[in-house]
């Protein structure tokens, strides 16, 4: 009888399955300039500026060998990256200096509270960075690490303070029906129950919406009671973002909880986006492999502005109580040198020997760029 019930459930599911339709929007079709966010005062545009080397400012803020929380895929120095100049740059806003990160101040001001990063592996990248920055500032503090899925938490016991990561690549719900993963664009689901308790929430999404093939995180999309095998990815992102925004507006007590949204993290798989020199020779590689310095000319960076950021910016502006948009897309786009490339514990020797196909130009080395994201978060929280 249970078998027959399962059969009829599957028939009902297929009855509502909308015919296949696929359109994956590409950000490369846009040549629009990067824009900058309005979440800062006129006295200091935090997200406009350039990368500088400053011998007086200690960089990096921690050593990889003293932070065991770093995932192998982010731990570039441990896995053989030969250069280190990428660790010496700091972000210099146009009209001010960022306050120096003070880990003890962070821990004391957040005593008894919870910071939670919610999103995909870029959020995990930033979460681990902040743990390393605080651990370096308080090396003798008692800590506890609770690893799980979707929730992992690192606690600084002496301060009663915890930093969590909640894995939710789409922010909206993905559940399983008849063995198929269903992306429900109009539901946050029970995931949100864990988010309500945080004092600081930092959300991110973006990369998973474009994945296809074996990397795609769903089998069907559910929208307004119908099931789609595929749909325009930007349209899906917009619907999902609006679902998230409505949930935040209706469920988060903003008098207690500060809400941030981390901007789309750029990738560096196309050297033509930053190499403007006329040349008749072939590029040595097809991605970020071998890049050791940031892009210098901030006025003419030729890479496209991610179409996903237009949606993120629009949805956040329309919120009843807008999240603080950490508009780090542009400053991150300048850091073609900051990716793990082939220096990842996840790669085999054969993969390392073939950077054109194996280099990771999406995530970021730790120590590295996510430390700056956290310096900006620190500034937004306390200054």
mmCIF file of N, CA, C and O in Angstrom, residues 74-137:
data_model
loop_
_atom_site.group_PDB
_atom_site.id
_atom_site.type_symbol
_atom_site.label_atom_id
_atom_site.label_comp_id
_atom_site.label_asym_id
_atom_site.label_seq_id
_atom_site.Cartn_x
_atom_site.Cartn_y
_atom_site.Cartn_z
ATOM 1 N N UNK A 74 40.886 26.709 1.209
ATOM 2 C CA UNK A 74 41.226 28.127 1.357
ATOM 3 C C UNK A 74 42.664 28.331 1.831
ATOM 4 O O UNK A 74 43.135 29.469 1.863
ATOM 5 N N UNK A 75 43.350 27.252 2.197
ATOM 6 C CA UNK A 75 44.625 27.361 2.896
ATOM 7 C C UNK A 75 45.788 27.344 1.914
ATOM 8 O O UNK A 75 46.566 26.386 1.833
ATOM 9 N N UNK A 76 45.940 28.441 1.180
ATOM 10 C CA UNK A 76 46.888 28.492 0.056
ATOM 11 C C UNK A 76 48.337 28.327 0.484
ATOM 12 O O UNK A 76 49.117 27.650 -0.191
ATOM 13 N N UNK A 77 48.735 28.962 1.582
ATOM 14 C CA UNK A 77 50.118 28.868 2.020
ATOM 15 C C UNK A 77 50.471 27.440 2.445
ATOM 16 O O UNK A 77 51.551 26.940 2.136
ATOM 17 N N UNK A 78 49.568 26.782 3.122
ATOM 18 C CA UNK A 78 49.829 25.407 3.540
ATOM 19 C C UNK A 78 50.006 24.490 2.343
ATOM 20 O O UNK A 78 50.800 23.533 2.386
ATOM 21 N N UNK A 79 49.309 24.792 1.254
ATOM 22 C CA UNK A 79 49.348 23.900 0.098
ATOM 23 C C UNK A 79 50.211 24.444 -1.040
ATOM 24 O O UNK A 79 49.950 24.189 -2.203
ATOM 25 N N UNK A 80 51.240 25.202 -0.657
ATOM 26 C CA UNK A 80 52.343 25.438 -1.575
ATOM 27 C C UNK A 80 52.337 26.716 -2.376
ATOM 28 O O UNK A 80 53.148 26.846 -3.296
ATOM 29 N N UNK A 81 51.459 27.668 -2.076
ATOM 30 C CA UNK A 81 51.540 28.907 -2.858
ATOM 31 C C UNK A 81 52.902 29.544 -2.614
ATOM 32 O O UNK A 81 53.268 29.846 -1.468
ATOM 33 N N UNK A 82 53.676 29.803 -3.680
ATOM 34 C CA UNK A 82 55.063 30.232 -3.502
ATOM 35 C C UNK A 82 55.229 31.716 -3.209
ATOM 36 O O UNK A 82 56.266 32.119 -2.662
ATOM 37 N N UNK A 83 54.270 32.556 -3.576
ATOM 38 C CA UNK A 83 54.392 33.996 -3.373
ATOM 39 C C UNK A 83 53.603 34.428 -2.147
ATOM 40 O O UNK A 83 52.666 33.741 -1.719
ATOM 41 N N UNK A 84 53.956 35.578 -1.582
ATOM 42 C CA UNK A 84 53.265 36.061 -0.392
ATOM 43 C C UNK A 84 52.927 37.551 -0.459
ATOM 44 O O UNK A 84 52.348 38.092 0.483
ATOM 45 N N UNK A 85 53.268 38.223 -1.552
ATOM 46 C CA UNK A 85 53.004 39.655 -1.654
ATOM 47 C C UNK A 85 51.508 39.958 -1.563
ATOM 48 O O UNK A 85 51.118 41.022 -1.076
ATOM 49 N N UNK A 86 50.665 39.025 -1.979
ATOM 50 C CA UNK A 86 49.221 39.245 -1.936
ATOM 51 C C UNK A 86 48.708 39.430 -0.511
ATOM 52 O O UNK A 86 47.605 39.943 -0.295
ATOM 53 N N UNK A 87 49.532 39.054 0.474
ATOM 54 C CA UNK A 87 49.152 39.186 1.882
ATOM 55 C C UNK A 87 49.474 40.564 2.454
ATOM 56 O O UNK A 87 49.094 40.866 3.587
ATOM 57 N N UNK A 88 50.135 41.408 1.689
ATOM 58 C CA UNK A 88 50.644 42.672 2.239
ATOM 59 C C UNK A 88 49.801 43.880 1.858
ATOM 60 O O UNK A 88 50.151 45.009 2.222
ATOM 61 N N UNK A 89 48.711 43.682 1.142
ATOM 62 C CA UNK A 89 47.899 44.820 0.699
ATOM 63 C C UNK A 89 46.755 45.090 1.678
ATOM 64 O O UNK A 89 46.146 44.170 2.230
ATOM 65 N N UNK A 90 46.469 46.355 1.876
ATOM 66 C CA UNK A 90 45.298 46.741 2.654
ATOM 67 C C UNK A 90 44.418 47.661 1.816
ATOM 68 O O UNK A 90 44.893 48.341 0.893
ATOM 69 N N UNK A 91 43.144 47.698 2.135
ATOM 70 C CA UNK A 91 42.186 48.522 1.405
ATOM 71 C C UNK A 91 42.217 49.943 1.959
ATOM 72 O O UNK A 91 42.094 50.160 3.158
ATOM 73 N N UNK A 92 42.379 50.913 1.051
ATOM 74 C CA UNK A 92 42.424 52.337 1.420
ATOM 75 C C UNK A 92 41.248 53.041 0.769
ATOM 76 O O UNK A 92 41.250 53.292 -0.439
ATOM 77 N N UNK A 93 40.172 53.355 1.537
ATOM 78 C CA UNK A 93 39.074 54.138 0.976
ATOM 79 C C UNK A 93 39.570 55.494 0.474
ATOM 80 O O UNK A 93 40.611 55.996 0.918
ATOM 81 N N UNK A 94 38.806 56.090 -0.421
ATOM 82 C CA UNK A 94 39.233 57.324 -1.073
ATOM 83 C C UNK A 94 39.526 58.445 -0.096
ATOM 84 O O UNK A 94 40.521 59.152 -0.233
ATOM 85 N N UNK A 95 38.658 58.649 0.878
ATOM 86 C CA UNK A 95 38.741 59.866 1.681
ATOM 87 C C UNK A 95 38.972 59.611 3.170
ATOM 88 O O UNK A 95 38.726 60.492 3.995
ATOM 89 N N UNK A 96 39.399 58.401 3.526
ATOM 90 C CA UNK A 96 39.642 58.106 4.935
ATOM 91 C C UNK A 96 40.470 56.833 5.043
ATOM 92 O O UNK A 96 40.787 56.197 4.033
ATOM 93 N N UNK A 97 40.803 56.474 6.258
ATOM 94 C CA UNK A 97 41.459 55.196 6.529
ATOM 95 C C UNK A 97 40.503 54.313 7.316
ATOM 96 O O UNK A 97 39.760 54.811 8.169
ATOM 97 N N UNK A 98 40.537 53.012 7.035
ATOM 98 C CA UNK A 98 39.751 52.098 7.850
ATOM 99 C C UNK A 98 40.318 52.046 9.265
ATOM 100 O O UNK A 98 41.542 52.049 9.439
ATOM 101 N N UNK A 99 39.468 52.006 10.274
ATOM 102 C CA UNK A 99 39.987 51.786 11.624
ATOM 103 C C UNK A 99 40.738 50.455 11.678
ATOM 104 O O UNK A 99 40.350 49.495 11.021
ATOM 105 N N UNK A 100 41.790 50.409 12.434
ATOM 106 C CA UNK A 100 42.527 49.157 12.564
ATOM 107 C C UNK A 100 41.665 48.143 13.312
ATOM 108 O O UNK A 100 41.047 48.472 14.328
ATOM 109 N N UNK A 101 41.667 46.943 12.789
ATOM 110 C CA UNK A 101 40.866 45.893 13.414
ATOM 111 C C UNK A 101 41.414 45.581 14.795
ATOM 112 O O UNK A 101 42.607 45.322 14.968
ATOM 113 N N UNK A 102 40.528 45.605 15.778
ATOM 114 C CA UNK A 102 40.905 45.307 17.161
ATOM 115 C C UNK A 102 40.059 44.121 17.619
ATOM 116 O O UNK A 102 38.885 44.266 17.949
ATOM 117 N N UNK A 103 40.671 42.954 17.634
ATOM 118 C CA UNK A 103 39.938 41.740 17.952
ATOM 119 C C UNK A 103 39.409 41.714 19.371
ATOM 120 O O UNK A 103 38.299 41.213 19.623
ATOM 121 N N UNK A 104 40.176 42.248 20.310
ATOM 122 C CA UNK A 104 39.723 42.267 21.703
ATOM 123 C C UNK A 104 38.509 43.173 21.846
ATOM 124 O O UNK A 104 37.534 42.839 22.538
ATOM 125 N N UNK A 105 38.541 44.322 21.177
ATOM 126 C CA UNK A 105 37.383 45.219 21.204
ATOM 127 C C UNK A 105 36.156 44.526 20.621
ATOM 128 O O UNK A 105 35.045 44.631 21.150
ATOM 129 N N UNK A 106 36.359 43.801 19.534
ATOM 130 C CA UNK A 106 35.253 43.069 18.904
ATOM 131 C C UNK A 106 34.646 42.085 19.896
ATOM 132 O O UNK A 106 33.423 42.034 20.084
ATOM 133 N N UNK A 107 35.504 41.296 20.532
ATOM 134 C CA UNK A 107 35.018 40.293 21.480
ATOM 135 C C UNK A 107 34.312 40.930 22.668
ATOM 136 O O UNK A 107 33.272 40.437 23.123
ATOM 137 N N UNK A 108 34.837 42.032 23.159
ATOM 138 C CA UNK A 108 34.239 42.670 24.332
ATOM 139 C C UNK A 108 32.894 43.313 23.982
ATOM 140 O O UNK A 108 31.935 43.216 24.759
ATOM 141 N N UNK A 109 32.821 43.954 22.830
ATOM 142 C CA UNK A 109 31.567 44.602 22.449
ATOM 143 C C UNK A 109 30.495 43.589 22.063
ATOM 144 O O UNK A 109 29.300 43.874 22.140
ATOM 145 N N UNK A 110 30.924 42.406 21.655
ATOM 146 C CA UNK A 110 29.977 41.352 21.281
ATOM 147 C C UNK A 110 29.827 40.306 22.381
ATOM 148 O O UNK A 110 29.319 39.219 22.135
ATOM 149 N N UNK A 111 30.263 40.641 23.588
ATOM 150 C CA UNK A 111 30.187 39.693 24.700
ATOM 151 C C UNK A 111 28.751 39.220 24.908
ATOM 152 O O UNK A 111 27.804 40.009 24.967
ATOM 153 N N UNK A 112 28.596 37.907 25.005
ATOM 154 C CA UNK A 112 27.281 37.320 25.219
ATOM 155 C C UNK A 112 26.401 37.284 23.977
ATOM 156 O O UNK A 112 25.218 36.933 24.080
ATOM 157 N N UNK A 113 26.969 37.587 22.820
ATOM 158 C CA UNK A 113 26.166 37.684 21.602
ATOM 159 C C UNK A 113 26.632 36.691 20.534
ATOM 160 O O UNK A 113 27.656 36.023 20.676
ATOM 161 N N UNK A 114 25.848 36.630 19.456
ATOM 162 C CA UNK A 114 26.129 35.704 18.358
ATOM 163 C C UNK A 114 26.200 36.442 17.029
ATOM 164 O O UNK A 114 25.313 37.240 16.711
ATOM 165 N N UNK A 115 27.269 36.180 16.295
ATOM 166 C CA UNK A 115 27.380 36.614 14.906
ATOM 167 C C UNK A 115 27.139 35.386 14.041
ATOM 168 O O UNK A 115 27.741 34.332 14.270
ATOM 169 N N UNK A 116 26.267 35.505 13.052
ATOM 170 C CA UNK A 116 25.986 34.359 12.195
ATOM 171 C C UNK A 116 26.105 34.745 10.723
ATOM 172 O O UNK A 116 25.507 35.722 10.273
ATOM 173 N N UNK A 117 26.918 33.966 9.993
ATOM 174 C CA UNK A 117 27.010 34.089 8.545
ATOM 175 C C UNK A 117 26.087 33.046 7.929
ATOM 176 O O UNK A 117 26.132 31.876 8.296
ATOM 177 N N UNK A 118 25.264 33.481 6.993
ATOM 178 C CA UNK A 118 24.298 32.591 6.349
ATOM 179 C C UNK A 118 24.490 32.672 4.841
ATOM 180 O O UNK A 118 24.455 33.761 4.264
ATOM 181 N N UNK A 119 24.702 31.534 4.191
ATOM 182 C CA UNK A 119 24.849 31.551 2.746
ATOM 183 C C UNK A 119 25.630 30.368 2.226
ATOM 184 O O UNK A 119 25.480 29.241 2.696
ATOM 185 N N UNK A 120 26.495 30.654 1.260
ATOM 186 C CA UNK A 120 27.245 29.588 0.589
ATOM 187 C C UNK A 120 28.695 29.570 1.059
ATOM 188 O O UNK A 120 29.029 30.129 2.104
ATOM 189 N N UNK A 121 29.570 28.936 0.292
ATOM 190 C CA UNK A 121 30.957 28.758 0.717
ATOM 191 C C UNK A 121 31.719 30.078 0.794
ATOM 192 O O UNK A 121 32.752 30.156 1.470
ATOM 193 N N UNK A 122 31.236 31.128 0.116
ATOM 194 C CA UNK A 122 31.875 32.435 0.288
ATOM 195 C C UNK A 122 31.584 32.981 1.680
ATOM 196 O O UNK A 122 32.425 33.638 2.294
ATOM 197 N N UNK A 123 30.392 32.702 2.196
ATOM 198 C CA UNK A 123 30.090 33.052 3.576
ATOM 199 C C UNK A 123 30.944 32.253 4.543
ATOM 200 O O UNK A 123 31.386 32.762 5.577
ATOM 201 N N UNK A 124 31.163 30.989 4.216
ATOM 202 C CA UNK A 124 32.046 30.150 5.047
ATOM 203 C C UNK A 124 33.477 30.686 5.008
ATOM 204 O O UNK A 124 34.173 30.711 6.027
ATOM 205 N N UNK A 125 33.911 31.143 3.843
ATOM 206 C CA UNK A 125 35.215 31.768 3.674
ATOM 207 C C UNK A 125 35.376 32.940 4.659
ATOM 208 O O UNK A 125 36.380 33.052 5.381
ATOM 209 N N UNK A 126 34.356 33.799 4.716
ATOM 210 C CA UNK A 126 34.401 34.970 5.591
ATOM 211 C C UNK A 126 34.279 34.573 7.059
ATOM 212 O O UNK A 126 34.927 35.168 7.923
ATOM 213 N N UNK A 127 33.459 33.596 7.353
ATOM 214 C CA UNK A 127 33.285 33.106 8.722
ATOM 215 C C UNK A 127 34.610 32.605 9.290
ATOM 216 O O UNK A 127 35.000 32.966 10.403
ATOM 217 N N UNK A 128 35.316 31.795 8.528
ATOM 218 C CA UNK A 128 36.590 31.272 9.005
ATOM 219 C C UNK A 128 37.617 32.382 9.163
ATOM 220 O O UNK A 128 38.426 32.371 10.095
ATOM 221 N N UNK A 129 37.580 33.362 8.266
ATOM 222 C CA UNK A 129 38.476 34.510 8.383
ATOM 223 C C UNK A 129 38.282 35.232 9.710
ATOM 224 O O UNK A 129 39.255 35.539 10.408
ATOM 225 N N UNK A 130 37.033 35.505 10.085
ATOM 226 C CA UNK A 130 36.775 36.229 11.324
ATOM 227 C C UNK A 130 37.215 35.420 12.542
ATOM 228 O O UNK A 130 37.768 35.968 13.502
ATOM 229 N N UNK A 131 37.006 34.123 12.510
ATOM 230 C CA UNK A 131 37.470 33.276 13.608
ATOM 231 C C UNK A 131 38.986 33.386 13.757
ATOM 232 O O UNK A 131 39.514 33.530 14.863
ATOM 233 N N UNK A 132 39.696 33.335 12.637
ATOM 234 C CA UNK A 132 41.156 33.434 12.675
ATOM 235 C C UNK A 132 41.605 34.794 13.207
ATOM 236 O O UNK A 132 42.557 34.885 14.001
ATOM 237 N N UNK A 133 40.937 35.870 12.781
ATOM 238 C CA UNK A 133 41.298 37.213 13.218
ATOM 239 C C UNK A 133 41.105 37.379 14.723
ATOM 240 O O UNK A 133 41.952 37.952 15.421
ATOM 241 N N UNK A 134 40.019 36.852 15.245
ATOM 242 C CA UNK A 134 39.741 36.966 16.677
ATOM 243 C C UNK A 134 40.631 36.031 17.491
ATOM 244 O O UNK A 134 41.085 36.388 18.583
ATOM 245 N N UNK A 135 40.893 34.841 16.978
ATOM 246 C CA UNK A 135 41.764 33.895 17.680
ATOM 247 C C UNK A 135 43.179 34.441 17.798
ATOM 248 O O UNK A 135 43.858 34.240 18.815
ATOM 249 N N UNK A 136 43.623 35.140 16.757
ATOM 250 C CA UNK A 136 44.953 35.736 16.800
ATOM 251 C C UNK A 136 45.026 36.853 17.829
ATOM 252 O O UNK A 136 46.048 37.022 18.512
ATOM 253 N N UNK A 137 43.919 37.603 17.980
ATOM 254 C CA UNK A 137 43.892 38.698 18.948
ATOM 255 C C UNK A 137 43.801 38.182 20.378
ATOM 256 O O UNK A 137 44.282 38.837 21.312
#
